[in-house]
């Protein structure tokens, strides 16, 4: 049973959130016109940080896990949004093949696949799970949480299609394939040149994606949005810089890193001075093609990246699936102002098509407010949002509580729009 | 506070409902392909009757009231569906003018307008209520339920637009207008030849609409659906006939009525014999252009319509807004098998765009199972569905309760699809 959370923040709404709430009709109209020009990804999750003065996305996941952490009371909202997404992307589909990550020993992750599969079944599809892991050579039933199990079947390639072959259950040939595998380890041959619809497209995988492309697109999006709202876009946007040609093992690129860190810290300090913020600026250094909380460090001065010891360099040089880090993004750190029983809490917002379907808090008792919460060993406690993000305060209904999650839903949708534009700009068919 | 209802029927699922549940992926796929060809109405409600052996729509309302009777816990589902509907029909709209019914003394109805307005505001529109009632000549605050009030402002025509003029609140010129007024009294001049988007279109009003057109379209829809499911379409479809040129006051058309009643009763009896049903067939006679539960009678033999006494003839001859009845539909009566504490219960399902957003039971203690529950004086108790209609039993989640409301949602959507086709076929622009 997922614990319900009244709200991490029970204090008064902050100025920025109030501004967002009061501009709600303009914001929704703005989003509607944006979605007329841009098709949304099928699904996504966005990690947010709320520092009180600033509310910003720090990561946008196009292969979201964690569907098991959403509030089950709002499953109907997810199902309805999934119906919209299916109607837009593959209305003719009867069947959907989900391709999960290869790490099949993670029961939390398998529970996510189960939750995702259930909601797509409830949206009216026949769903089976096809693994591209070399470990899965025959239909394999794996334990998820709470006594649930998940059947993984090996994916078989035939011509330009992938299928499941199963004498017991029957074969499975779907016209649409949903990737829940972020392709960190590269683009597998078995997925190349398929005639079936791949959702999201292959170039959304981390073998091709760059955080800097995402945040460059976010710069565009948030500049327009902030102009419409007449606010400083920095309040929604973390500064960032990047360095290429890095090799942590032999300290190549260290000076670039130090310079960019210094540049960024100075820019942040200028903004902190402007707003009278007394905290110490910090930046987060992350693999530009990375995910999964690996290859990440938090620094407060340029000196911290000079002369890193071997242990830290090793930690930074390799990410998921053993990929070497050669490019990094250096991103303004946003303190998290939210806590639950003294534990730092980071909201994660989930979307299907362009609809916010819920979210949860990552809560971790052993981390500081300037540390990344999505890290290996960060065994966070997921706390589902008690309310959906779609119902802000309404003047007509005085007994409706103001809903701070609305602002989270808005910023998450800005990041989603940025991801859409990023995928348009990086589409190999587009060039 | 709306009472929550566990389920009117706590007994086992009936064969037809089981069949619908088990065919869920095929059904959803079928609907998806239908909606590719047909745009859905903005909103609708459908009255259903469930006799145990038969589940059928008996009325489809394109100007639904009763939004206040839906379960407030699922408001987010309505808001999301409203967002989809707005994106399809008027994505550029900032503002929406709702035109309600003229009967402004009905606090239940005004509470409905308030609920509808709240949900459209939550979907991101600026909403105001513009009355076309001759009684509303200046901004008027009327009492709804539970201390709530509703501001009605008189609609003003300027050229080919209608607007609100209000020195205090500012003027209101919207590019979209939502009718919650079924135009039973005829098409008002003020609404003709507008350049603004009228939702639904004028020809959906009861001044133009005919139940027989609707059920003729339903015949088509349900024939396709039943063929796909390989079931007898009668299980979802009430037989009907019609008579024109009726004048109840001087008994014109009485013989047509008697003949059609007899014909229909015989057809029903044949089906009852086929299925071993021992109940007595009955039919419902209703004004073909009528609504609002007026001009309705339930009969079990042709003799009952011969030599009606003056009181009954008067009751049948006039409907809402004083309109004379000249055409009737004679529809197979469907016994209601559902009851709550010995009171007859009739489910009403609500949709926005083509999404089922909830429903409630009309429960009336003083009516028999073959009587119409939507009648003047039928002060029904609304009991909101506890669960949405979108989450049927799912093999993967053994702790999800089978959800009988899914079948209701399916049949309501069949009626919605029929309404869509009906409006296409009766569109004056189409001719």
Tab-separated table of N, CA and C in Angstrom, chain A residues 24-26 28-30 32-33 35-36 72-81 83-84 86-88 90-95 114 117-118 121-126 146 148-150 352-357 388 390-392 394-400 406 413, chain B residues 24-26 28-30 32-33 35-36 72-81 83-84 86-88 90-95 114 117-118 121-126 146 148-150 352-357 388 390-392 394-400 406 413:
chain	number	residue	atom	x	y	z
A	24	UNK	N	-4.007	31.067	-14.051
A	24	UNK	CA	-4.363	29.750	-14.565
A	24	UNK	C	-5.070	29.775	-15.930
A	25	UNK	N	-6.101	30.623	-16.151
A	25	UNK	CA	-6.733	30.575	-17.481
A	25	UNK	C	-5.757	30.954	-18.605
A	26	UNK	N	-4.904	31.964	-18.362
A	26	UNK	CA	-3.918	32.340	-19.379
A	26	UNK	C	-2.928	31.212	-19.617
A	28	UNK	N	-3.376	27.936	-19.165
A	28	UNK	CA	-3.989	26.811	-19.881
A	28	UNK	C	-4.207	27.162	-21.355
A	29	UNK	N	-4.602	28.398	-21.615
A	29	UNK	CA	-4.771	28.825	-23.002
A	29	UNK	C	-3.438	28.759	-23.737
A	30	UNK	N	-2.369	29.211	-23.080
A	30	UNK	CA	-1.030	29.190	-23.678
A	30	UNK	C	-0.624	27.749	-24.011
A	32	UNK	N	-2.629	25.200	-24.506
A	32	UNK	CA	-3.453	24.685	-25.611
A	32	UNK	C	-2.889	25.105	-26.967
A	33	UNK	N	-2.490	26.369	-27.081
A	33	UNK	CA	-1.966	26.827	-28.370
A	33	UNK	C	-0.610	26.168	-28.652
A	35	UNK	N	0.265	23.102	-27.766
A	35	UNK	CA	0.028	21.712	-28.182
A	35	UNK	C	-0.634	21.622	-29.555
A	36	UNK	N	-1.167	22.732	-30.051
A	36	UNK	CA	-1.643	22.738	-31.434
A	36	UNK	C	-0.470	22.612	-32.401
A	72	UNK	N	-3.120	5.170	-6.373
A	72	UNK	CA	-4.028	4.303	-7.134
A	72	UNK	C	-5.450	4.859	-7.213
A	73	UNK	N	-5.792	5.782	-6.330
A	73	UNK	CA	-7.138	6.363	-6.395
A	73	UNK	C	-7.369	7.146	-7.677
A	74	UNK	N	-6.288	7.576	-8.315
A	74	UNK	CA	-6.447	8.370	-9.529
A	74	UNK	C	-6.069	7.590	-10.775
A	75	UNK	N	-6.156	6.259	-10.682
A	75	UNK	CA	-5.794	5.462	-11.842
A	75	UNK	C	-6.687	5.797	-13.044
A	76	UNK	N	-7.944	6.135	-12.770
A	76	UNK	CA	-8.849	6.438	-13.884
A	76	UNK	C	-8.344	7.634	-14.701
A	77	UNK	N	-7.677	8.564	-14.029
A	77	UNK	CA	-7.110	9.729	-14.712
A	77	UNK	C	-5.992	9.290	-15.655
A	78	UNK	N	-5.155	8.366	-15.182
A	78	UNK	CA	-4.071	7.849	-16.027
A	78	UNK	C	-4.637	7.077	-17.207
A	79	UNK	N	-5.678	6.289	-16.942
A	79	UNK	CA	-6.274	5.473	-18.010
A	79	UNK	C	-6.865	6.377	-19.087
A	80	UNK	N	-7.578	7.413	-18.665
A	80	UNK	CA	-8.176	8.336	-19.633
A	80	UNK	C	-7.081	9.027	-20.466
A	81	UNK	N	-6.013	9.457	-19.794
A	81	UNK	CA	-4.915	10.115	-20.519
A	81	UNK	C	-4.234	9.125	-21.459
A	83	UNK	N	-5.708	6.685	-22.937
A	83	UNK	CA	-6.626	6.558	-24.085
A	83	UNK	C	-6.368	7.676	-25.095
A	84	UNK	N	-6.198	8.897	-24.589
A	84	UNK	CA	-5.919	10.028	-25.487
A	84	UNK	C	-4.600	9.794	-26.211
A	86	UNK	N	-3.035	7.003	-26.856
A	86	UNK	CA	-3.157	5.906	-27.825
A	86	UNK	C	-3.905	6.392	-29.068
A	87	UNK	N	-4.991	7.143	-28.852
A	87	UNK	CA	-5.765	7.649	-29.990
A	87	UNK	C	-4.910	8.513	-30.908
A	88	UNK	N	-3.975	9.263	-30.296
A	88	UNK	CA	-3.164	10.158	-31.125
A	88	UNK	C	-2.050	9.414	-31.831
A	90	UNK	N	-1.372	5.728	-31.915
A	90	UNK	CA	-1.594	4.440	-32.581
A	90	UNK	C	-3.049	3.997	-32.426
A	91	UNK	N	-3.993	4.786	-32.989
A	91	UNK	CA	-5.418	4.479	-32.788
A	91	UNK	C	-5.827	3.112	-33.317
A	92	UNK	N	-5.118	2.639	-34.333
A	92	UNK	CA	-5.500	1.365	-34.945
A	92	UNK	C	-4.950	0.171	-34.168
A	93	UNK	N	-4.106	0.427	-33.186
A	93	UNK	CA	-3.452	-0.692	-32.480
A	93	UNK	C	-4.442	-1.488	-31.629
A	94	UNK	N	-4.350	-2.802	-31.735
A	94	UNK	CA	-5.062	-3.724	-30.855
A	94	UNK	C	-4.155	-4.105	-29.692
A	95	UNK	N	-2.870	-4.252	-30.027
A	95	UNK	CA	-1.905	-4.861	-29.118
A	95	UNK	C	-0.743	-3.902	-28.911
A	114	UNK	N	4.550	-3.621	-14.188
A	114	UNK	CA	3.224	-4.188	-13.931
A	114	UNK	C	2.162	-3.085	-13.887
A	117	UNK	N	1.670	-1.646	-17.372
A	117	UNK	CA	0.942	-2.619	-18.182
A	117	UNK	C	-0.539	-2.657	-17.801
A	118	UNK	N	-0.833	-2.608	-16.505
A	118	UNK	CA	-2.234	-2.612	-16.052
A	118	UNK	C	-2.978	-1.405	-16.582
A	121	UNK	N	-3.656	-1.796	-20.249
A	121	UNK	CA	-4.739	-2.778	-20.442
A	121	UNK	C	-6.089	-2.134	-20.149
A	122	UNK	N	-6.131	-1.361	-19.068
A	122	UNK	CA	-7.388	-0.700	-18.705
A	122	UNK	C	-7.792	0.321	-19.765
A	123	UNK	N	-6.812	0.824	-20.514
A	123	UNK	CA	-7.128	1.749	-21.605
A	123	UNK	C	-7.584	0.993	-22.854
A	124	UNK	N	-7.598	-0.334	-22.772
A	124	UNK	CA	-8.207	-1.105	-23.851
A	124	UNK	C	-7.245	-1.774	-24.813
A	125	UNK	N	-6.018	-2.035	-24.394
A	125	UNK	CA	-5.067	-2.723	-25.261
A	125	UNK	C	-4.749	-4.112	-24.729
A	126	UNK	N	-4.414	-5.020	-25.637
A	126	UNK	CA	-3.778	-6.267	-25.214
A	126	UNK	C	-2.296	-5.958	-25.035
A	146	UNK	N	4.785	-7.442	-3.383
A	146	UNK	CA	3.505	-7.861	-2.784
A	146	UNK	C	2.927	-9.122	-3.419
A	148	UNK	N	3.018	-10.120	-6.390
A	148	UNK	CA	2.727	-10.055	-7.823
A	148	UNK	C	3.895	-10.631	-8.617
A	149	UNK	N	3.556	-11.089	-9.815
A	149	UNK	CA	4.617	-11.577	-10.697
A	149	UNK	C	4.437	-10.955	-12.074
A	150	UNK	N	5.513	-11.020	-12.836
A	150	UNK	CA	5.508	-10.421	-14.164
A	150	UNK	C	6.089	-11.427	-15.139
A	352	UNK	N	0.951	11.652	-19.178
A	352	UNK	CA	0.697	10.837	-20.369
A	352	UNK	C	0.091	11.793	-21.382
A	353	UNK	N	0.516	11.654	-22.650
A	353	UNK	CA	0.221	12.693	-23.624
A	353	UNK	C	0.599	14.015	-22.924
A	354	UNK	N	-0.171	15.084	-23.028
A	354	UNK	CA	0.247	16.297	-22.318
A	354	UNK	C	-0.566	16.524	-21.046
A	355	UNK	N	-1.087	15.423	-20.481
A	355	UNK	CA	-1.888	15.539	-19.274
A	355	UNK	C	-1.113	15.082	-18.039
A	356	UNK	N	-1.187	15.878	-17.011
A	356	UNK	CA	-0.564	15.509	-15.743
A	356	UNK	C	-1.455	14.470	-15.071
A	357	UNK	N	-0.893	13.315	-14.751
A	357	UNK	CA	-1.722	12.244	-14.183
A	357	UNK	C	-1.423	11.976	-12.714
A	388	UNK	N	-4.713	15.080	-7.440
A	388	UNK	CA	-4.133	15.274	-8.767
A	388	UNK	C	-3.655	16.717	-8.918
A	390	UNK	N	-4.384	18.822	-11.218
A	390	UNK	CA	-5.184	19.527	-12.211
A	390	UNK	C	-6.282	20.384	-11.616
A	391	UNK	N	-6.378	20.428	-10.301
A	391	UNK	CA	-7.501	21.149	-9.714
A	391	UNK	C	-7.060	22.265	-8.787
A	392	UNK	N	-6.675	23.395	-9.359
A	392	UNK	CA	-6.313	24.505	-8.496
A	392	UNK	C	-7.544	25.094	-7.834
A	394	UNK	N	-10.574	27.347	-6.945
A	394	UNK	CA	-11.557	27.886	-7.882
A	394	UNK	C	-12.448	28.833	-7.101
A	395	UNK	N	-12.555	30.059	-7.584
A	395	UNK	CA	-13.276	31.089	-6.834
A	395	UNK	C	-14.717	30.679	-6.525
A	396	UNK	N	-15.288	29.849	-7.409
A	396	UNK	CA	-16.674	29.445	-7.234
A	396	UNK	C	-16.889	28.456	-6.110
A	397	UNK	N	-15.863	27.741	-5.760
A	397	UNK	CA	-16.039	26.664	-4.787
A	397	UNK	C	-15.158	26.973	-3.583
A	398	UNK	N	-15.660	27.768	-2.657
A	398	UNK	CA	-14.811	28.246	-1.561
A	398	UNK	C	-14.292	27.116	-0.675
A	399	UNK	N	-14.924	25.946	-0.741
A	399	UNK	CA	-14.434	24.875	0.119
A	399	UNK	C	-13.365	24.007	-0.552
A	400	UNK	N	-13.007	24.318	-1.806
A	400	UNK	CA	-11.888	23.624	-2.430
A	400	UNK	C	-10.579	24.200	-1.892
A	406	UNK	N	-0.791	22.256	-8.510
A	406	UNK	CA	-1.032	22.832	-9.831
A	406	UNK	C	0.258	23.434	-10.400
A	413	UNK	N	4.858	20.451	-17.218
A	413	UNK	CA	4.416	20.532	-18.609
A	413	UNK	C	5.335	21.430	-19.448
B	24	UNK	N	-13.324	-6.455	-23.537
B	24	UNK	CA	-12.908	-5.073	-23.356
B	24	UNK	C	-11.872	-4.575	-24.366
B	25	UNK	N	-10.774	-5.312	-24.625
B	25	UNK	CA	-9.814	-4.765	-25.602
B	25	UNK	C	-10.428	-4.602	-26.993
B	26	UNK	N	-11.265	-5.555	-27.419
B	26	UNK	CA	-11.929	-5.429	-28.721
B	26	UNK	C	-12.880	-4.239	-28.744
B	28	UNK	N	-12.753	-1.475	-26.892
B	28	UNK	CA	-12.041	-0.194	-26.900
B	28	UNK	C	-11.423	0.076	-28.272
B	29	UNK	N	-10.909	-0.975	-28.897
B	29	UNK	CA	-10.359	-0.801	-30.237
B	29	UNK	C	-11.447	-0.361	-31.214
B	30	UNK	N	-12.611	-0.990	-31.102
B	30	UNK	CA	-13.745	-0.645	-31.966
B	30	UNK	C	-14.133	0.827	-31.782
B	32	UNK	N	-12.225	3.244	-30.656
B	32	UNK	CA	-11.163	4.121	-31.187
B	32	UNK	C	-11.318	4.325	-32.689
B	33	UNK	N	-11.607	3.224	-33.387
B	33	UNK	CA	-11.732	3.374	-34.844
B	33	UNK	C	-13.008	4.161	-35.189
B	35	UNK	N	-14.254	6.646	-33.408
B	35	UNK	CA	-14.004	8.073	-33.142
B	35	UNK	C	-13.015	8.676	-34.130
B	36	UNK	N	-12.298	7.818	-34.860
B	36	UNK	CA	-11.471	8.354	-35.936
B	36	UNK	C	-12.348	8.936	-37.042
B	72	UNK	N	-17.758	14.042	-6.511
B	72	UNK	CA	-16.733	15.093	-6.577
B	72	UNK	C	-15.308	14.545	-6.501
B	73	UNK	N	-15.158	13.331	-6.019
B	73	UNK	CA	-13.809	12.753	-5.950
B	73	UNK	C	-13.196	12.540	-7.326
B	74	UNK	N	-14.057	12.469	-8.342
B	74	UNK	CA	-13.529	12.236	-9.681
B	74	UNK	C	-13.612	13.474	-10.555
B	75	UNK	N	-13.622	14.643	-9.915
B	75	UNK	CA	-13.706	15.866	-10.706
B	75	UNK	C	-12.506	15.997	-11.650
B	76	UNK	N	-11.350	15.516	-11.206
B	76	UNK	CA	-10.165	15.640	-12.061
B	76	UNK	C	-10.357	14.912	-13.393
B	77	UNK	N	-11.131	13.837	-13.363
B	77	UNK	CA	-11.423	13.081	-14.586
B	77	UNK	C	-12.280	13.931	-15.533
B	78	UNK	N	-13.263	14.639	-14.984
B	78	UNK	CA	-14.107	15.518	-15.795
B	78	UNK	C	-13.289	16.672	-16.361
B	79	UNK	N	-12.404	17.205	-15.533
B	79	UNK	CA	-11.605	18.351	-15.970
B	79	UNK	C	-10.685	17.943	-17.123
B	80	UNK	N	-10.067	16.778	-16.975
B	80	UNK	CA	-9.177	16.300	-18.039
B	80	UNK	C	-9.964	16.074	-19.343
B	81	UNK	N	-11.142	15.473	-19.219
B	81	UNK	CA	-11.965	15.237	-20.411
B	81	UNK	C	-12.427	16.561	-21.012
B	83	UNK	N	-10.755	19.286	-20.908
B	83	UNK	CA	-9.584	19.825	-21.615
B	83	UNK	C	-9.484	19.231	-23.020
B	84	UNK	N	-9.721	17.927	-23.120
B	84	UNK	CA	-9.689	17.277	-24.435
B	84	UNK	C	-10.785	17.861	-25.332
B	86	UNK	N	-12.268	20.757	-25.175
B	86	UNK	CA	-11.955	22.151	-25.546
B	86	UNK	C	-10.876	22.170	-26.631
B	87	UNK	N	-9.854	21.333	-26.457
B	87	UNK	CA	-8.775	21.291	-27.452
B	87	UNK	C	-9.299	20.916	-28.828
B	88	UNK	N	-10.315	20.052	-28.852
B	88	UNK	CA	-10.829	19.620	-30.151
B	88	UNK	C	-11.749	20.655	-30.766
B	90	UNK	N	-12.607	24.066	-29.522
B	90	UNK	CA	-12.284	25.503	-29.519
B	90	UNK	C	-10.950	25.747	-28.818
B	91	UNK	N	-9.831	25.212	-29.377
B	91	UNK	CA	-8.538	25.322	-28.699
B	91	UNK	C	-8.088	26.766	-28.504
B	92	UNK	N	-8.534	27.662	-29.380
B	92	UNK	CA	-8.074	29.053	-29.288
B	92	UNK	C	-8.883	29.857	-28.273
B	93	UNK	N	-9.941	29.260	-27.741
B	93	UNK	CA	-10.823	30.021	-26.846
B	93	UNK	C	-10.145	30.341	-25.518
B	94	UNK	N	-10.283	31.590	-25.100
B	94	UNK	CA	-9.883	32.032	-23.763
B	94	UNK	C	-11.082	31.950	-22.821
B	95	UNK	N	-12.241	32.310	-23.413
B	95	UNK	CA	-13.448	32.542	-22.618
B	95	UNK	C	-14.569	31.667	-23.138
B	114	UNK	N	-23.558	25.688	-11.795
B	114	UNK	CA	-22.384	26.025	-10.983
B	114	UNK	C	-21.315	24.941	-11.107
B	117	UNK	N	-19.823	25.023	-14.616
B	117	UNK	CA	-18.974	26.203	-14.745
B	117	UNK	C	-17.653	25.992	-13.989
B	118	UNK	N	-17.709	25.410	-12.806
B	118	UNK	CA	-16.482	25.148	-12.033
B	118	UNK	C	-15.545	24.224	-12.778
B	121	UNK	N	-13.943	26.037	-15.650
B	121	UNK	CA	-12.904	26.948	-15.137
B	121	UNK	C	-11.649	26.159	-14.782
B	122	UNK	N	-11.849	25.015	-14.131
B	122	UNK	CA	-10.691	24.198	-13.749
B	122	UNK	C	-9.963	23.674	-14.983
B	123	UNK	N	-10.684	23.584	-16.115
B	123	UNK	CA	-10.029	23.169	-17.357
B	123	UNK	C	-9.311	24.339	-18.013
B	124	UNK	N	-9.390	25.528	-17.399
B	124	UNK	CA	-8.565	26.638	-17.860
B	124	UNK	C	-9.277	27.697	-18.677
B	125	UNK	N	-10.585	27.809	-18.540
B	125	UNK	CA	-11.308	28.845	-19.283
B	125	UNK	C	-11.841	29.907	-18.328
B	126	UNK	N	-11.989	31.127	-18.851
B	126	UNK	CA	-12.780	32.123	-18.134
B	126	UNK	C	-14.234	31.858	-18.501
B	146	UNK	N	-26.896	24.779	-0.857
B	146	UNK	CA	-25.850	24.844	0.173
B	146	UNK	C	-25.203	26.228	0.291
B	148	UNK	N	-24.554	28.346	-1.930
B	148	UNK	CA	-23.884	28.848	-3.122
B	148	UNK	C	-24.827	29.773	-3.900
B	149	UNK	N	-24.233	30.669	-4.663
B	149	UNK	CA	-25.046	31.530	-5.523
B	149	UNK	C	-24.467	31.510	-6.926
B	150	UNK	N	-25.304	31.930	-7.867
B	150	UNK	CA	-24.903	31.924	-9.264
B	150	UNK	C	-25.259	33.280	-9.859
B	352	UNK	N	-17.884	13.610	-21.422
B	352	UNK	CA	-17.380	14.823	-22.064
B	352	UNK	C	-16.472	14.338	-23.179
B	353	UNK	N	-16.571	14.993	-24.351
B	353	UNK	CA	-15.949	14.439	-25.536
B	353	UNK	C	-16.402	12.967	-25.562
B	354	UNK	N	-15.564	12.003	-25.887
B	354	UNK	CA	-16.092	10.628	-25.866
B	354	UNK	C	-15.643	9.857	-24.624
B	355	UNK	N	-15.348	10.598	-23.558
B	355	UNK	CA	-14.893	9.949	-22.329
B	355	UNK	C	-15.992	9.900	-21.279
B	356	UNK	N	-16.157	8.760	-20.683
B	356	UNK	CA	-17.113	8.608	-19.592
B	356	UNK	C	-16.496	9.227	-18.344
B	357	UNK	N	-17.179	10.181	-17.740
B	357	UNK	CA	-16.601	10.878	-16.586
B	357	UNK	C	-17.302	10.540	-15.277
B	388	UNK	N	-15.406	5.387	-11.068
B	388	UNK	CA	-15.596	5.792	-12.451
B	388	UNK	C	-15.924	4.572	-13.310
B	390	UNK	N	-14.469	3.558	-15.980
B	390	UNK	CA	-13.394	3.273	-16.916
B	390	UNK	C	-12.448	2.183	-16.455
B	391	UNK	N	-12.702	1.582	-15.301
B	391	UNK	CA	-11.733	0.622	-14.792
B	391	UNK	C	-12.328	-0.751	-14.551
B	392	UNK	N	-12.484	-1.515	-15.602
B	392	UNK	CA	-13.001	-2.863	-15.405
B	392	UNK	C	-11.957	-3.758	-14.749
B	394	UNK	N	-9.152	-6.353	-14.084
B	394	UNK	CA	-7.923	-6.512	-14.836
B	394	UNK	C	-7.195	-7.733	-14.292
B	395	UNK	N	-6.886	-8.654	-15.182
B	395	UNK	CA	-6.322	-9.932	-14.743
B	395	UNK	C	-5.040	-9.752	-13.951
B	396	UNK	N	-4.297	-8.699	-14.238
B	396	UNK	CA	-3.022	-8.484	-13.572
B	396	UNK	C	-3.152	-8.034	-12.122
B	397	UNK	N	-4.266	-7.460	-11.792
B	397	UNK	CA	-4.412	-6.865	-10.474
B	397	UNK	C	-5.545	-7.570	-9.753
B	398	UNK	N	-5.241	-8.675	-9.112
B	398	UNK	CA	-6.310	-9.498	-8.558
B	398	UNK	C	-7.115	-8.790	-7.472
B	399	UNK	N	-6.559	-7.716	-6.895
B	399	UNK	CA	-7.323	-7.043	-5.845
B	399	UNK	C	-8.231	-5.931	-6.380
B	400	UNK	N	-8.246	-5.721	-7.697
B	400	UNK	CA	-9.214	-4.781	-8.271
B	400	UNK	C	-10.577	-5.463	-8.348
B	406	UNK	N	-18.409	-0.535	-15.963
B	406	UNK	CA	-17.789	-0.528	-17.290
B	406	UNK	C	-18.835	-0.759	-18.381
B	413	UNK	N	-21.649	5.005	-24.342
B	413	UNK	CA	-20.845	5.474	-25.473
B	413	UNK	C	-21.450	5.053	-26.814
